Coordinates of C-alpha atoms and ligand atoms in Angstrom, one line a residue:
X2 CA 0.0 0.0 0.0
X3 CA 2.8 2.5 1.1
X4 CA 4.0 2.9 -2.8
X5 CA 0.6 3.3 -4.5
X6 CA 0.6 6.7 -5.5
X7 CA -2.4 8.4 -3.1
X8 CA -5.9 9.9 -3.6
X9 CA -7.8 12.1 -1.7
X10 CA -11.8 13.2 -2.1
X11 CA -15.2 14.3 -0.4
X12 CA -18.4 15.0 -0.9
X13 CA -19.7 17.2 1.7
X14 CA -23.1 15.4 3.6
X15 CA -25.3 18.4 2.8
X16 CA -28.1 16.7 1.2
X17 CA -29.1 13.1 -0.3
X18 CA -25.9 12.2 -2.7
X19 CA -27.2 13.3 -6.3
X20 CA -26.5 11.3 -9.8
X21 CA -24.2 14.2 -10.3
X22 CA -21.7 12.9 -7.4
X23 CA -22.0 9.4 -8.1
X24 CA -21.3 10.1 -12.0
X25 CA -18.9 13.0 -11.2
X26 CA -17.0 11.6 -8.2
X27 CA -17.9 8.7 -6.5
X28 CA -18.2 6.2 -9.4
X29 CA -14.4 6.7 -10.8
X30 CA -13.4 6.9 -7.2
X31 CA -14.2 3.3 -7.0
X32 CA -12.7 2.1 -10.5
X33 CA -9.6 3.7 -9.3
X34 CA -9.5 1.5 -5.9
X35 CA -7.0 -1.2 -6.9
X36 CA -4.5 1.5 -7.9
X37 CA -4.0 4.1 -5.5
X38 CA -4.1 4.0 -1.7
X39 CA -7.2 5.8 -1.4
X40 CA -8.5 8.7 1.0
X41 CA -12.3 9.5 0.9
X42 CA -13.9 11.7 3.0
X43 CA -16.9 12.9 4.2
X44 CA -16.4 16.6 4.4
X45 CA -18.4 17.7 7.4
X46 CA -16.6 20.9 8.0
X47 CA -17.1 21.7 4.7
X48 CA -20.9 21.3 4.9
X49 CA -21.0 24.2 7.7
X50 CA -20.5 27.2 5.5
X51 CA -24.1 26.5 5.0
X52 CA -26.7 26.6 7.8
X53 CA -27.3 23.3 8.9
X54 CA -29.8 21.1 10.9
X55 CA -27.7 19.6 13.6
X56 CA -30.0 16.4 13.6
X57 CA -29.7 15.8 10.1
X58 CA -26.5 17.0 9.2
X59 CA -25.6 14.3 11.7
X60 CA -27.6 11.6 10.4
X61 CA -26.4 12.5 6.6
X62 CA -22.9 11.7 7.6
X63 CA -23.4 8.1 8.7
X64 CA -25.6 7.7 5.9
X65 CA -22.9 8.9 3.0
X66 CA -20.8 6.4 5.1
X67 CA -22.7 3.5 4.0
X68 CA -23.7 5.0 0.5
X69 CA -19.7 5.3 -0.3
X70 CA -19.9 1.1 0.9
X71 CA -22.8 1.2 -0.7
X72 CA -21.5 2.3 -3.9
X73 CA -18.2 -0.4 -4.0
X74 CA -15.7 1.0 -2.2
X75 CA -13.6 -1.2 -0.1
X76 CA -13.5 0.0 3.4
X77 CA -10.0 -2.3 3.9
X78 CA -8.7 -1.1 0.7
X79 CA -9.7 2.5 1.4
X80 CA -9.2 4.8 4.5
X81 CA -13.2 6.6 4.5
X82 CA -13.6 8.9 7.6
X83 CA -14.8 12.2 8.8
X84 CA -13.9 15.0 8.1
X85 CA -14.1 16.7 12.3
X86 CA -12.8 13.4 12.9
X87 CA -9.3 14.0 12.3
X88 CA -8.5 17.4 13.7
X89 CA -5.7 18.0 11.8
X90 CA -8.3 19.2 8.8
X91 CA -8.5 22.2 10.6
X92 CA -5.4 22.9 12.1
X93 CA -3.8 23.2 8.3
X94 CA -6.6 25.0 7.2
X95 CA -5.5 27.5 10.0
X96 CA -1.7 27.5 8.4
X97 CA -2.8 27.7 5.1
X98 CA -5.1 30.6 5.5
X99 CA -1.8 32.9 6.5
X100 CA -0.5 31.7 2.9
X101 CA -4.0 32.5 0.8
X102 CA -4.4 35.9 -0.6
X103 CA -8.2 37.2 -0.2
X104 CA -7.8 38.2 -3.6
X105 CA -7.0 34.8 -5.1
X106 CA -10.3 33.6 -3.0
X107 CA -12.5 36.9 -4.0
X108 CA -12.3 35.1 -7.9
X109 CA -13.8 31.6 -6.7
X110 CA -17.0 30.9 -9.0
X111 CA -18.5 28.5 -6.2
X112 CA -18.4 31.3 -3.5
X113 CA -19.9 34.2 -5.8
X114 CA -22.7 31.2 -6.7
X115 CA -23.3 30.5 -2.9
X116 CA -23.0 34.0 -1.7
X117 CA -25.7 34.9 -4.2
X118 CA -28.0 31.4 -3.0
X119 CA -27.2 32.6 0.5
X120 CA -27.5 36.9 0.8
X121 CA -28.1 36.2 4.6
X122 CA -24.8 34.1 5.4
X123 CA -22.2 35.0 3.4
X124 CA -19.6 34.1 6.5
X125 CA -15.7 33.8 6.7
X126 CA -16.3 30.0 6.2
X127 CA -18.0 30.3 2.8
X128 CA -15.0 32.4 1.7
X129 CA -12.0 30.2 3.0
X130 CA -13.6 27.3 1.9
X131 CA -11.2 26.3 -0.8
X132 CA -8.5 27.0 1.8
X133 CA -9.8 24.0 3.7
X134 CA -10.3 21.8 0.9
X135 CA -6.0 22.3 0.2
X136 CA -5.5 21.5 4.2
X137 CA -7.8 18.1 3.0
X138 CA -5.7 17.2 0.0
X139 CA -1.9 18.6 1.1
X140 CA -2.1 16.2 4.4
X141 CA -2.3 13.1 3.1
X142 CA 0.4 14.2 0.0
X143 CA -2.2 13.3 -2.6
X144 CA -1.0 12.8 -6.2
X145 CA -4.4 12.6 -7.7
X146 CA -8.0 14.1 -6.6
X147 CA -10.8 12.6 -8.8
X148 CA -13.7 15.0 -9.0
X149 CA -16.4 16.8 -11.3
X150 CA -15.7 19.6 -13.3
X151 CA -17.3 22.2 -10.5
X152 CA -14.3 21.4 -8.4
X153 CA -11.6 22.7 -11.5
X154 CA -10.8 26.1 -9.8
X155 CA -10.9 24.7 -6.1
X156 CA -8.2 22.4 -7.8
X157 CA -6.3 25.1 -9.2
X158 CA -6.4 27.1 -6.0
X159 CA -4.5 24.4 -4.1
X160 CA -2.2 24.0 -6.3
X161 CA -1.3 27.5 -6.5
X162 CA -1.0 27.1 -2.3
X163 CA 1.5 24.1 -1.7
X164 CA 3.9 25.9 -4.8
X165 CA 3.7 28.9 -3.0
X166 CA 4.2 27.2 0.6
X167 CA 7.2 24.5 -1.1
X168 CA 8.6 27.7 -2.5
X169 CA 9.4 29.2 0.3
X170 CA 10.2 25.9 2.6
X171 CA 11.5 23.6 0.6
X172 CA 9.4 20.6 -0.6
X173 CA 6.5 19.6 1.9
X174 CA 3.4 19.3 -0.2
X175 CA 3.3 16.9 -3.2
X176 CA 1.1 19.1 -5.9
X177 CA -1.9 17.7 -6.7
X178 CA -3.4 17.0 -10.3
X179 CA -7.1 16.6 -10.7
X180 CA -8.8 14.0 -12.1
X181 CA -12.1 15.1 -14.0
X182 CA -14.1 12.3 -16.2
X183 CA -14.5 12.7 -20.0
X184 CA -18.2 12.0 -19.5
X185 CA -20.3 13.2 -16.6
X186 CA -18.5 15.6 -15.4
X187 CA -20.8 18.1 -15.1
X188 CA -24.3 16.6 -14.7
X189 CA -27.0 19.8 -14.9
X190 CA -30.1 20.5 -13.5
X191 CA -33.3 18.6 -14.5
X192 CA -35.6 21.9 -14.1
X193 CA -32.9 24.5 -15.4
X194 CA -30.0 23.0 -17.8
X195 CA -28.1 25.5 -17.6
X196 CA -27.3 25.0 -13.7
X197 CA -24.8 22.2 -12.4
X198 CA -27.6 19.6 -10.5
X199 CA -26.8 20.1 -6.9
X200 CA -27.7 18.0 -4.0
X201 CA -28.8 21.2 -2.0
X202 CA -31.0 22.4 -4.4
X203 CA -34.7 23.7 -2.7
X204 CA -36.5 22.3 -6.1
X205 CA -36.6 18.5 -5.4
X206 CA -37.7 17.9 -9.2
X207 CA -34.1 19.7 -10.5
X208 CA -32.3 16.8 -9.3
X209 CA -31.8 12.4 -8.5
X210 CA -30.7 11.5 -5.4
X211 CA -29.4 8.1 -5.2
X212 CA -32.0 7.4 -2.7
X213 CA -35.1 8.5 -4.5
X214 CA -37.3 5.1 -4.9
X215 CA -37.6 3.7 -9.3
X216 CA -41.3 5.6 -9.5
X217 CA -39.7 9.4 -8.1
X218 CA -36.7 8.8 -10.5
X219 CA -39.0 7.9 -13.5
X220 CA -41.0 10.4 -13.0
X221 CA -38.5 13.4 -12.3
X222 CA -37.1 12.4 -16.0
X223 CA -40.4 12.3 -17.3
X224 CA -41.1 16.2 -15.8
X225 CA -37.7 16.8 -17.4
X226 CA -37.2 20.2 -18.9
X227 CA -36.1 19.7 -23.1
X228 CA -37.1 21.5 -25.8
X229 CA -39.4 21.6 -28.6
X230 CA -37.6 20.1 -31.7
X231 CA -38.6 16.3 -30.6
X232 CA -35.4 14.9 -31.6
X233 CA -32.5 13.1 -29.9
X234 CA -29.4 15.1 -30.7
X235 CA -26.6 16.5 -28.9
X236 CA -26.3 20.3 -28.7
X237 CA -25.2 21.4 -25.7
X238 CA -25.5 25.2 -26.4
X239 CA -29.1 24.9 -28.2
X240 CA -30.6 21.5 -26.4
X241 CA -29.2 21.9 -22.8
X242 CA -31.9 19.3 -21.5
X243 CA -31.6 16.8 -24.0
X244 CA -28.0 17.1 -24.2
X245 CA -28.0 16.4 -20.2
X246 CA -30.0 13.4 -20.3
X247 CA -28.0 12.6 -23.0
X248 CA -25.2 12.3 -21.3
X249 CA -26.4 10.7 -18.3
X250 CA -27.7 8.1 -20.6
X251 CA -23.9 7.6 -21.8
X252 CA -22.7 7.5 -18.2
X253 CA -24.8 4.8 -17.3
X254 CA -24.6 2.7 -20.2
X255 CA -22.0 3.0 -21.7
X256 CA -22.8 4.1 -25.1
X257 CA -21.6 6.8 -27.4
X258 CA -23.3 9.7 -28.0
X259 CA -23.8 8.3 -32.3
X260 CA -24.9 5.5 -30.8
X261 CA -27.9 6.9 -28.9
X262 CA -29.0 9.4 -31.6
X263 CA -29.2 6.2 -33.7
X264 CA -30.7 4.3 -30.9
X265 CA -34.0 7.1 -30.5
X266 CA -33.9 8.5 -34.3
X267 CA -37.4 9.0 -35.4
X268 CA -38.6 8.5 -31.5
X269 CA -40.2 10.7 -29.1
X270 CA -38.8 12.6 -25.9
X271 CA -41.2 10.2 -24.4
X272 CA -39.6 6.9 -24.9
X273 CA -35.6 8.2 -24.6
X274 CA -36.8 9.6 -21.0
X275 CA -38.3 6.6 -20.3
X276 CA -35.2 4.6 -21.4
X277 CA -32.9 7.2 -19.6
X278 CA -35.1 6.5 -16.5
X279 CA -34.9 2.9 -16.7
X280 CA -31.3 2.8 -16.9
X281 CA -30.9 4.8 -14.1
X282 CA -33.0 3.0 -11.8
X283 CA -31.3 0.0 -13.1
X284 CA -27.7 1.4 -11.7
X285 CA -29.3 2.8 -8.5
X286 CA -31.4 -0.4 -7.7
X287 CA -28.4 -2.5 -6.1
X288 CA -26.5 0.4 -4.5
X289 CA -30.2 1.2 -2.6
X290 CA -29.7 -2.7 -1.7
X291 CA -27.3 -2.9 -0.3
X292 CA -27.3 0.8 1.4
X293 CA -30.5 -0.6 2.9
X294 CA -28.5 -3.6 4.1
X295 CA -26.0 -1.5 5.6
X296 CA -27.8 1.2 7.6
X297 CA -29.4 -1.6 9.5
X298 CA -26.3 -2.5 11.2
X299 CA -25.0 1.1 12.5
X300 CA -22.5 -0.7 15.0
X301 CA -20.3 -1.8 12.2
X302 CA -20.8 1.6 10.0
X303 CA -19.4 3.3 13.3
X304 CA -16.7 1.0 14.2
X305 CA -15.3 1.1 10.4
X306 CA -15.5 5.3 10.3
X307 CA -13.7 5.0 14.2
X308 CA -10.9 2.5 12.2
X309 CA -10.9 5.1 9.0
X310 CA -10.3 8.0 11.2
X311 CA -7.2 6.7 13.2
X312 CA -5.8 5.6 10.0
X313 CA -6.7 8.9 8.6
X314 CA -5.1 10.4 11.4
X315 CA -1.1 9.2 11.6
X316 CA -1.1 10.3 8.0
X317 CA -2.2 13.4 8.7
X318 CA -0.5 14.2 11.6
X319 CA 2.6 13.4 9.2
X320 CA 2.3 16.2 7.7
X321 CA 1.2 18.7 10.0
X322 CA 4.0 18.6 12.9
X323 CA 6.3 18.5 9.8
X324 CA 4.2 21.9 8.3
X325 CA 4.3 23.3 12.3
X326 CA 8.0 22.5 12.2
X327 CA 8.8 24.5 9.1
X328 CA 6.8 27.6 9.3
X329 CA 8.6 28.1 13.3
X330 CA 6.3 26.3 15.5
X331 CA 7.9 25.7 18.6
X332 CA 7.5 21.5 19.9
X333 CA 5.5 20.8 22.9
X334 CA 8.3 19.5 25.3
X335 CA 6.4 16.1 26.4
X336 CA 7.3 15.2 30.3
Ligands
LIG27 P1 -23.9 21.3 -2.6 O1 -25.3 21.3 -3.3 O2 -24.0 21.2 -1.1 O3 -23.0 22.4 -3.0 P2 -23.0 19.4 -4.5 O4 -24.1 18.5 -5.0 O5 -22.6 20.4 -5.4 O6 -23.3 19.9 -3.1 P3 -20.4 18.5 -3.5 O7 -20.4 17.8 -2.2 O8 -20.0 19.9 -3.5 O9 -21.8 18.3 -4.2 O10 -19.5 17.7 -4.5 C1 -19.0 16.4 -4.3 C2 -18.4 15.9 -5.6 O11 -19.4 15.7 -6.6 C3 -17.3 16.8 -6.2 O12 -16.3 16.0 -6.7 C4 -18.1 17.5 -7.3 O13 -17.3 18.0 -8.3 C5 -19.0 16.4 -7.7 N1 -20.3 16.9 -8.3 C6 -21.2 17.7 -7.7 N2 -22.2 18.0 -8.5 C7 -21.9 17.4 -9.7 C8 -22.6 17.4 -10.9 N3 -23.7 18.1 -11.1 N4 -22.0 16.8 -12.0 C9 -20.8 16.1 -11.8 N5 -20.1 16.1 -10.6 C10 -20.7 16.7 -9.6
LIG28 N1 -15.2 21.1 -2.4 C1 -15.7 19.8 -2.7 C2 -15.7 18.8 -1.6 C3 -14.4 18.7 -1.1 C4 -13.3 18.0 -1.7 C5 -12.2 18.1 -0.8 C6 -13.2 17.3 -2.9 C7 -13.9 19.1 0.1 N2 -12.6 18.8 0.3 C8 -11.0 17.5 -1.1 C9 -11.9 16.8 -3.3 C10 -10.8 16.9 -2.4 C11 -17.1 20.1 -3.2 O1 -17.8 20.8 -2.6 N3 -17.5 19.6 -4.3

């Protein structure tokens, strides 16, 4: 395990997991298992700069637990903890904050789009944000960070940090590259296609959540915003809708783009939503399975997260005392 290059990702438990994380993130996260010694996390901390419900925000982070088992990943092969379970999160993000300029963050598409969504809260959290997601990544030394194409600039950003941070103390940070699928990338909004699908949207009909039961998925495609041309084609700029359920349709199955236009030419929006819905539910069906399986034995869910985060943890720790050392930190003396 110790020379497998390493990966690090989250998904932050503010909402039901959406078709968009699975597709985006989760799914390669698990076809890239056997390769990398793997760090996947549920980014709890991150979920804060938006108001939460205690209650549920708790309850969402078992239940990404088991959806991440759910979904294939290997809790032996893979360390998958809690974010506020390893402290160290934090503590870099602290560091790294002295080493981000306000103007590098002021140019962060996600927090102009959340500060607009949230007028009433636009706190100190929501704008170091990205700051925290580098402390997640440049603790474990992670080569490669698998994620949609949303998470580009956050990418970029932390980069831009540990070059700026190894340039001045030598080399602590490995840089990170991301890792962004050809397909699914950027899964949009059911209701609006020109919106990225997100898991906290308020309009329940904009996105899937890998939870929703076979009749709420069908009929959220079949309420599907299109267009009025009636035909299977993709053009993203002029058939947003179809083009997303397009490309869902390729994520799920497989096929190519020419292959589907061939596949619905001369058919209705009728029966390719129906198709697209079928093969959704048909990918969703034995992750729900076994998700259901797992939440009914929260004793092991916990005890696997409690083994994730110590292992999490001596990585971690690694790298801070070794960041606290460098930037002047003076050593506890320990009696
Ligand atoms: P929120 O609504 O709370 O902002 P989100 O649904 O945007 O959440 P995140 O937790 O921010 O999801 O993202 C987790 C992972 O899923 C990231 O790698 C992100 O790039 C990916 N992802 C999120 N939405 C999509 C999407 N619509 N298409 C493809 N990938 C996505
Ligand atoms: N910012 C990501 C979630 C996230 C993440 C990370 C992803 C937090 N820390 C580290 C990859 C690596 C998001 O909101 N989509």
């Amino acid at each position: 395990m110790e020379d497998k290059k390493r990966i690090f990702s989250g998904v932050q438990p503010s909402g039901h997991l959406t078709i968009g994380n699975y597709l985006g993130a989760i799914k390669n996260w698990v076809e890239l298992q056997d390769d990398y010694d793997s760090f996947y996390c549920i980014v709890d901390l991150h979920a804060l700069t938006v108001r939460q419900d205690p209650k549920e925000l708790r309850r969402r982070s078992l239940s990404v637990f088991a959806l991440y088992l759910a979904c294939g990943l290997d809790a032996d092969k893979n360390t998958i903890f809690v974010q506020s379970h390893v402290s160290a999160h934090a503590e870099l993000a602290w560091i790294l904050n002295c080493y981000t300029y306000m103007g590098e963050l002021s140019r962060m598409t996600q927090f102009k789009e959340k500060a607009r969504r949230h007028k009433d809260n636009i706190n100190a959290g929501l704008f170091t944000y990205p700051v925290l997601m580098a402390a997640d990544i440049l603790l474990y030394q992670a080569h490669l960070v698998p994620v949609g194409a949303d998470q580009k600039q956050h990418l970029e950003i932390t980069r831009d940090i540990a070059q700026r941070f190894n340039s001045i103390y030598g080399d602590v940070f490995v840089i990170p590259e991301a890792y962004i699928p050809k397909v699914a990338a950027r899964i949009m909004n059911l209701q609006e296609p020109t919106k990225k699908m997100s898991k906290s949207d308020e309009n329940e009909n904009a996105f899937i959540s890998m939870l929703d039961t076979s009749d709420v998925i069908m009929r959220k495609f079949r309420r599907a915003v299109t267009d009025s041309e009636a035909q299977v084609r993709y053009d993203e700029e002029n058939k947003p809708g179809i083009s997303n359920l397009m490309n869902i349709y390729a994520a799920v199955t497989g096929k190519s783009y020419e292959e589907i236009e061939q596949e619905f030419d001369g058919k209705g929006y009728g029966d390719f939503k129906k198709a697209v819905g079928e093969a959704v539910v048909e990918t969703l069906n034995p992750i729900q399975e076994r998700y259901n399986d797992l939440m009914k034995n929260k004793d092991y869910l916990q005890e696997m997260m409690n083994k994730g985060a110590e292992r999490a943890a001596r990585i971690a720790n690694r790298t801070l005392g070794k960041v606290y050392r460098k930037v002047g930190l003076v050593s506890p003396v320990r009696g």
